mmCIF file of C-alpha atoms in Angstrom:
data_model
loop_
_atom_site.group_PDB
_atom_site.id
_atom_site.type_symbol
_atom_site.label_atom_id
_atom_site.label_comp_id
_atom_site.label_asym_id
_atom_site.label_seq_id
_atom_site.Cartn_x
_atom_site.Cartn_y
_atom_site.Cartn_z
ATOM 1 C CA UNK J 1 4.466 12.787 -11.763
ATOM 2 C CA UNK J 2 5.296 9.560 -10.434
ATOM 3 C CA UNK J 3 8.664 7.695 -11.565
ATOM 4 C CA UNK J 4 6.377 4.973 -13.013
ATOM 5 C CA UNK J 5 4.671 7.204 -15.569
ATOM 6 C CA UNK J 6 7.741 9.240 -16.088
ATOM 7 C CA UNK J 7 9.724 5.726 -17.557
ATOM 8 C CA UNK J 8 6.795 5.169 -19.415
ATOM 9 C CA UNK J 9 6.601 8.131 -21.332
ATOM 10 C CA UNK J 10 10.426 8.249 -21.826
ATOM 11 C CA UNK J 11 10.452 6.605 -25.037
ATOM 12 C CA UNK J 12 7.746 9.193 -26.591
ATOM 13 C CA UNK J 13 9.511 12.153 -24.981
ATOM 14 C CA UNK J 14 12.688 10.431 -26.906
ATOM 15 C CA UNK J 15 10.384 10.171 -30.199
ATOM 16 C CA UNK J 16 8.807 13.422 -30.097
ATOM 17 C CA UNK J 17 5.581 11.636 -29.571
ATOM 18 C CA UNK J 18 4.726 13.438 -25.853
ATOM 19 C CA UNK J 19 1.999 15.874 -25.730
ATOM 20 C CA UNK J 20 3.822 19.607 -24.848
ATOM 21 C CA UNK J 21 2.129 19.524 -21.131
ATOM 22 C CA UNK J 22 3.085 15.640 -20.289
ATOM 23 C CA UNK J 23 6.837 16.960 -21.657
ATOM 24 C CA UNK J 24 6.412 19.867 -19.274
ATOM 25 C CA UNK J 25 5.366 17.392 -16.316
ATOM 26 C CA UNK J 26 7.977 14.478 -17.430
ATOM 27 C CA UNK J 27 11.580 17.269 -17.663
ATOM 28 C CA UNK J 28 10.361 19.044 -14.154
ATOM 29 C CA UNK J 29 10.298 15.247 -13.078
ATOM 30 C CA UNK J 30 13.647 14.865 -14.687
ATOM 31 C CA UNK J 31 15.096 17.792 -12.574
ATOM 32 C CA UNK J 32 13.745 16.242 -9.197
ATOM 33 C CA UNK J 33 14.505 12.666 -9.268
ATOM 34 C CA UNK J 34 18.008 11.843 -9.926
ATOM 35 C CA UNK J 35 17.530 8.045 -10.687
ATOM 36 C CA UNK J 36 14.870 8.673 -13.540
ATOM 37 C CA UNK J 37 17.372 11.312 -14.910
ATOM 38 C CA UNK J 38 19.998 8.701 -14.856
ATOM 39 C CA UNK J 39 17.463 6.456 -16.925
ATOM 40 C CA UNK J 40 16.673 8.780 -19.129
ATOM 41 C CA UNK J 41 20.392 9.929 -19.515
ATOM 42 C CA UNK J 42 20.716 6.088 -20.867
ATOM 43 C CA UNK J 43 18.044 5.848 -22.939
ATOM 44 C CA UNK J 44 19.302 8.970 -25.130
ATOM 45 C CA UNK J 45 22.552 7.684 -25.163
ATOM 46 C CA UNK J 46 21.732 4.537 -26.704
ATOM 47 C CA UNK J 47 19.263 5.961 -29.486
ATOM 48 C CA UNK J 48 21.519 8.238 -30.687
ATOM 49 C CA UNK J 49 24.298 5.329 -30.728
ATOM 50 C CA UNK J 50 21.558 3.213 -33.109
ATOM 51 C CA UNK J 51 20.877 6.511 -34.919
ATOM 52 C CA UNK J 52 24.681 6.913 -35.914
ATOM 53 C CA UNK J 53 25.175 3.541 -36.859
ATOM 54 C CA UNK J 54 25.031 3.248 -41.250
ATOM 55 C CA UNK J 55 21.973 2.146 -42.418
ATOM 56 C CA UNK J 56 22.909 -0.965 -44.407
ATOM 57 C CA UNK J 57 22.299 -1.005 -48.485
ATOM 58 C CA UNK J 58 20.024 -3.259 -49.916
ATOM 59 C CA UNK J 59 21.205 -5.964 -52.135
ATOM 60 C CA UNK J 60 20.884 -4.654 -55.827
ATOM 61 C CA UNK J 61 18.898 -7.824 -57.165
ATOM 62 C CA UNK J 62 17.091 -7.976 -53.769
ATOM 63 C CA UNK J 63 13.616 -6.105 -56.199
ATOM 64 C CA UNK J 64 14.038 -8.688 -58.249
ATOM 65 C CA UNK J 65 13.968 -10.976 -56.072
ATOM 66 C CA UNK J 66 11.072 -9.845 -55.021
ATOM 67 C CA UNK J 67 9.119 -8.975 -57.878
ATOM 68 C CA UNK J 68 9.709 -12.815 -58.795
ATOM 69 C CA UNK J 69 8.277 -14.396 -55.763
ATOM 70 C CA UNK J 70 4.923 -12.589 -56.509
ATOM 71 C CA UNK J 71 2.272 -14.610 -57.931
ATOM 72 C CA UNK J 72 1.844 -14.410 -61.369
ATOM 73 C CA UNK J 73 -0.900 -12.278 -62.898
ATOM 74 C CA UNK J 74 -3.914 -14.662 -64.006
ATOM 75 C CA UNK J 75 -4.313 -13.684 -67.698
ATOM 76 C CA UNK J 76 -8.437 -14.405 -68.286
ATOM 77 C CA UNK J 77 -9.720 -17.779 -70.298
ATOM 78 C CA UNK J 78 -10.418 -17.676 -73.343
ATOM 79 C CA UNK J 79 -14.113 -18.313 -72.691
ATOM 80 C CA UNK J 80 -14.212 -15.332 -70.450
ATOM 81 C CA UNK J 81 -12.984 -12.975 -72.822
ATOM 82 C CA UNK J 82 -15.471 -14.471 -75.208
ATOM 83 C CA UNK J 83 -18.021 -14.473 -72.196
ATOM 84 C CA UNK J 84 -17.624 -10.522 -72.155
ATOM 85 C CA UNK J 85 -17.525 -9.604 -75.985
ATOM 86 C CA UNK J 86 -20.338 -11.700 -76.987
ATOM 87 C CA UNK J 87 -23.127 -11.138 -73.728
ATOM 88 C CA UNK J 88 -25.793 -11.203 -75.920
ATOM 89 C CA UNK J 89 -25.127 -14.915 -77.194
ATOM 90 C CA UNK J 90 -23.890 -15.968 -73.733
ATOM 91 C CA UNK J 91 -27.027 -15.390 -72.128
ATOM 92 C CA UNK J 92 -29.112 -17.159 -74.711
ATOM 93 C CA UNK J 93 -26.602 -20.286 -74.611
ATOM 94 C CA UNK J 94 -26.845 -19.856 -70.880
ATOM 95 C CA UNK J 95 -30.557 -20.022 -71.355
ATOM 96 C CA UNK J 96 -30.804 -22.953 -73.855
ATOM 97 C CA UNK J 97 -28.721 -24.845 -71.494
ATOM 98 C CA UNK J 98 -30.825 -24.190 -68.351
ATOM 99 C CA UNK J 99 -34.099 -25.182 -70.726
ATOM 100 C CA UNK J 100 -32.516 -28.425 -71.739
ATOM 101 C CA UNK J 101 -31.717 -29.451 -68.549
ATOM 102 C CA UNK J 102 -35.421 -28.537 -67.075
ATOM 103 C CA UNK J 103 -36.253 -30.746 -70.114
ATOM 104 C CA UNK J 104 -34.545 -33.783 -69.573
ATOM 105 C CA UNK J 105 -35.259 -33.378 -65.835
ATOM 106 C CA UNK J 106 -39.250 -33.637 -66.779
ATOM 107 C CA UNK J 107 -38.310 -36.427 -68.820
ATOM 108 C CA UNK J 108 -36.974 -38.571 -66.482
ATOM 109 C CA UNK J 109 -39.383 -37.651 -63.535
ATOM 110 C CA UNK J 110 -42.262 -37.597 -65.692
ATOM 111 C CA UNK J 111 -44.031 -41.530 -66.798
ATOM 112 C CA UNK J 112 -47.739 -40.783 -66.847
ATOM 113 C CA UNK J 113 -49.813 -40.949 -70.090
ATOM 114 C CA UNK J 114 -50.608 -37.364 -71.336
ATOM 115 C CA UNK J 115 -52.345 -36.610 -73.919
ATOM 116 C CA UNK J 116 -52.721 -33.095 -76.354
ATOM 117 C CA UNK J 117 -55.231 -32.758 -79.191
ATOM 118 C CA UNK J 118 -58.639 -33.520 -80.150
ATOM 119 C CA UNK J 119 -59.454 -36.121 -77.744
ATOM 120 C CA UNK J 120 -63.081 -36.317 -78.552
ATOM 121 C CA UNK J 121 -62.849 -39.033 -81.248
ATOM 122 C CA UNK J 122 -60.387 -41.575 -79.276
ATOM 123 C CA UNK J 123 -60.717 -44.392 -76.902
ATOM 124 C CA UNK J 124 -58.367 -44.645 -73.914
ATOM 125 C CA UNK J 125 -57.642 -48.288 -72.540
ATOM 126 C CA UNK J 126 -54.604 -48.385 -70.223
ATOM 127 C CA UNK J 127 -51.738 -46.854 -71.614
ATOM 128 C CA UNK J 128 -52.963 -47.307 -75.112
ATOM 129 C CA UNK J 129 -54.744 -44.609 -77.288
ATOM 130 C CA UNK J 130 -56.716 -45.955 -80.007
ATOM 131 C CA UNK J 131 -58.378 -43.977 -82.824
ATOM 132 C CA UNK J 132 -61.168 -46.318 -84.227
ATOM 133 C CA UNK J 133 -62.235 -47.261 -87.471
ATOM 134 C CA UNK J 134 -64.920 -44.252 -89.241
ATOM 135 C CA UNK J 135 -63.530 -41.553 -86.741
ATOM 136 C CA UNK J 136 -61.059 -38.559 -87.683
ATOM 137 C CA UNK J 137 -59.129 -36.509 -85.169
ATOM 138 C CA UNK J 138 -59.204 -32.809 -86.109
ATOM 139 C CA UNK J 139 -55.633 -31.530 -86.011
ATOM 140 C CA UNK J 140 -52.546 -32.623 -83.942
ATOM 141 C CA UNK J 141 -52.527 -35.668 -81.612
ATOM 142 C CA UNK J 142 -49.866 -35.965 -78.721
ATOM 143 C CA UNK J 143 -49.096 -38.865 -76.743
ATOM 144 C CA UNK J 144 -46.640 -39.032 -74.149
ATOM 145 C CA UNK J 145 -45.976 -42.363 -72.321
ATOM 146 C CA UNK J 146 -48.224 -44.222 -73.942
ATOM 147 C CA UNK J 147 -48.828 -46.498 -77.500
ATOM 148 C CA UNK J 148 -50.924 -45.074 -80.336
ATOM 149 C CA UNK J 149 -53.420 -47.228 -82.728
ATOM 150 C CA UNK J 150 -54.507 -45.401 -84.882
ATOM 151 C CA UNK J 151 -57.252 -47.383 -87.510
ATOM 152 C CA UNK J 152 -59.090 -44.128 -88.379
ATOM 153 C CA UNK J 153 -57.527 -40.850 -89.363
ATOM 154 C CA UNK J 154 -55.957 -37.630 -87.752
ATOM 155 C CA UNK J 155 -55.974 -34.599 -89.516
ATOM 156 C CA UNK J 156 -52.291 -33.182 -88.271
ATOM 157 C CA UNK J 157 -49.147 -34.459 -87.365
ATOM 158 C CA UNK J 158 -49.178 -37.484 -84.889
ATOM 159 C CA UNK J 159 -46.363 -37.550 -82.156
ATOM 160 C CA UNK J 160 -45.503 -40.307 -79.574
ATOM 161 C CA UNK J 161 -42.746 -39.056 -77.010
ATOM 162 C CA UNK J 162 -41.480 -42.605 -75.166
ATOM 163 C CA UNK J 163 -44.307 -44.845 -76.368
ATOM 164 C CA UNK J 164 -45.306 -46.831 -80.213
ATOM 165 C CA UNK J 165 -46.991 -46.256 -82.537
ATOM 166 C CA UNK J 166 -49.371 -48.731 -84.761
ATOM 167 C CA UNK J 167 -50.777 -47.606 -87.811
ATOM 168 C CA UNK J 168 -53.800 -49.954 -89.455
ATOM 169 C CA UNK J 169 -54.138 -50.856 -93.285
ATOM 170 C CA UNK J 170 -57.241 -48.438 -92.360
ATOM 171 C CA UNK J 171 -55.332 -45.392 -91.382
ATOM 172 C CA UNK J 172 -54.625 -41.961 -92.422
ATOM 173 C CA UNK J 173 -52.146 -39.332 -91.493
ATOM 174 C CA UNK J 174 -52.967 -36.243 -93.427
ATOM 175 C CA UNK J 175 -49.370 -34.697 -91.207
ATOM 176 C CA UNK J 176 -46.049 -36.345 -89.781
ATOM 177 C CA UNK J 177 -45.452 -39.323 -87.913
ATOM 178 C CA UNK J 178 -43.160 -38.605 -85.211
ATOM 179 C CA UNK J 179 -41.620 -40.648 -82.310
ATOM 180 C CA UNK J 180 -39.539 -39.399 -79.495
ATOM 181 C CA UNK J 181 -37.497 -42.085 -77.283
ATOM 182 C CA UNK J 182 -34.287 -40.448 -76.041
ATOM 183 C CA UNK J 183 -34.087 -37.790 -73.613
ATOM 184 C CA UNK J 184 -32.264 -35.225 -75.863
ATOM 185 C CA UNK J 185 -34.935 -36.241 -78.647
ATOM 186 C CA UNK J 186 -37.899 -34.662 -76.241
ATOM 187 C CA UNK J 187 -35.528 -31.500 -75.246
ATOM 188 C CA UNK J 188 -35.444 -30.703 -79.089
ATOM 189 C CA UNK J 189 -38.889 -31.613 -79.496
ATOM 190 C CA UNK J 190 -40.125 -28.863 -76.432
ATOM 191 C CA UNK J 191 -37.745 -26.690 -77.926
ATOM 192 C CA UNK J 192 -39.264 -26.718 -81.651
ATOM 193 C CA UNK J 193 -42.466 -26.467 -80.385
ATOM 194 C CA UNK J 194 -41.920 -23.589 -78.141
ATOM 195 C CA UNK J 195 -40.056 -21.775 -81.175
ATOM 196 C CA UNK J 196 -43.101 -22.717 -83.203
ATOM 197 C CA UNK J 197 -45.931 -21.068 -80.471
ATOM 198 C CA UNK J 198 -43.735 -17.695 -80.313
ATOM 199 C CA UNK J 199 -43.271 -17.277 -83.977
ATOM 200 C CA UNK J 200 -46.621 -18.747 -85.454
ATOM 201 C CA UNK J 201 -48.973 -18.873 -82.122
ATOM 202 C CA UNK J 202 -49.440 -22.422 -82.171
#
């Protein structure tokens, strides 16, 4: 063994870290080279000196101290807590929410006349939607972006989302009259109407 690998397992040989054959190798070293002897001789000297010195007491508040300069433990929202005792109702909220916003985003991206309902019986000019004199519209009528005349009759509930409505002397609604111009108006509108196809199929 070279003195170069014999310093440089010293401090394992001190530690008790050195394999038993690289001990073997390192003290028959030891015994042949005088001036890594000496070294070593040094370096046991001054560990046990550190290893007799008192180890020095920690301060009595010093867990305290400690324990204080931790981060606080988050305690959960309210809303979480409610989040996790009520999932069912969270995820239909959740769901409601996500609706109305699809909702309102179709409103505002959506400005073309549509129409829903017994169209056979009307007459289309521009954005207006006229039901003439003598003729009857069999159930609901729809518009959507558009103004309804109506001088005849419809035989179900009449609804204008974001548009007017202008009902003749002449005219008959055997249902409702109803007219949508706000946003959150349509979003409860889709909403109803979706409720009504899943409970009654229409």
């Amino acid at each position: 063994m070279k003195c170069n690998d014999a310093v440089k397992r010293m401090h394992d040989y001190l530690d008790g870290d050195l394999p038993r054959e690289e001990s073997a190798l390192l003290q028959q070293h030891l015994r042949e080279c005088p001036a890594c002897e000496e070294r070593y001789g040094a370096l046991e000297r001054t560990e046990a000196l550190i290893y007799a010195q008192p180890v020095p007491a920690a301060p009595s508040h010093l867990t305290d101290a400690i324990m204080g300069a931790l981060p606080k433990k988050r305690s959960p929202k309210v809303w979480t807590s409610w989040v996790q005792r009520h999932p069912a109702a969270s995820a239909a909220a959740i769901f409601l929410v996500v609706m109305l916003s699809s909702f309102v985003a179709m409103w505002n991206q959506d400005d073309q006349l549509s129409l829903s309902g017994d169209l056979s019986h009307v007459v289309i000019e521009g954005n207006k939607v006229i039901v003439p004199a003598g003729q009857k519209v069999e159930g609901d009528l729809t518009i959507k972006n558009g103004e309804a005349e109506v001088l005849g009759e419809v035989e179900g509930n009449l609804t204008v989302i974001d548009g007017n409505v202008t009902l003749a002397s002449t005219a008959h609604i055997a249902g409702k009259v109803k007219t949508v111009d706000r946003a959150l108006d349509w979003a409860w509108y889709k909403v109803t109407t979706w409720f009504d196809t899943v409970a009654y199929g229409t």
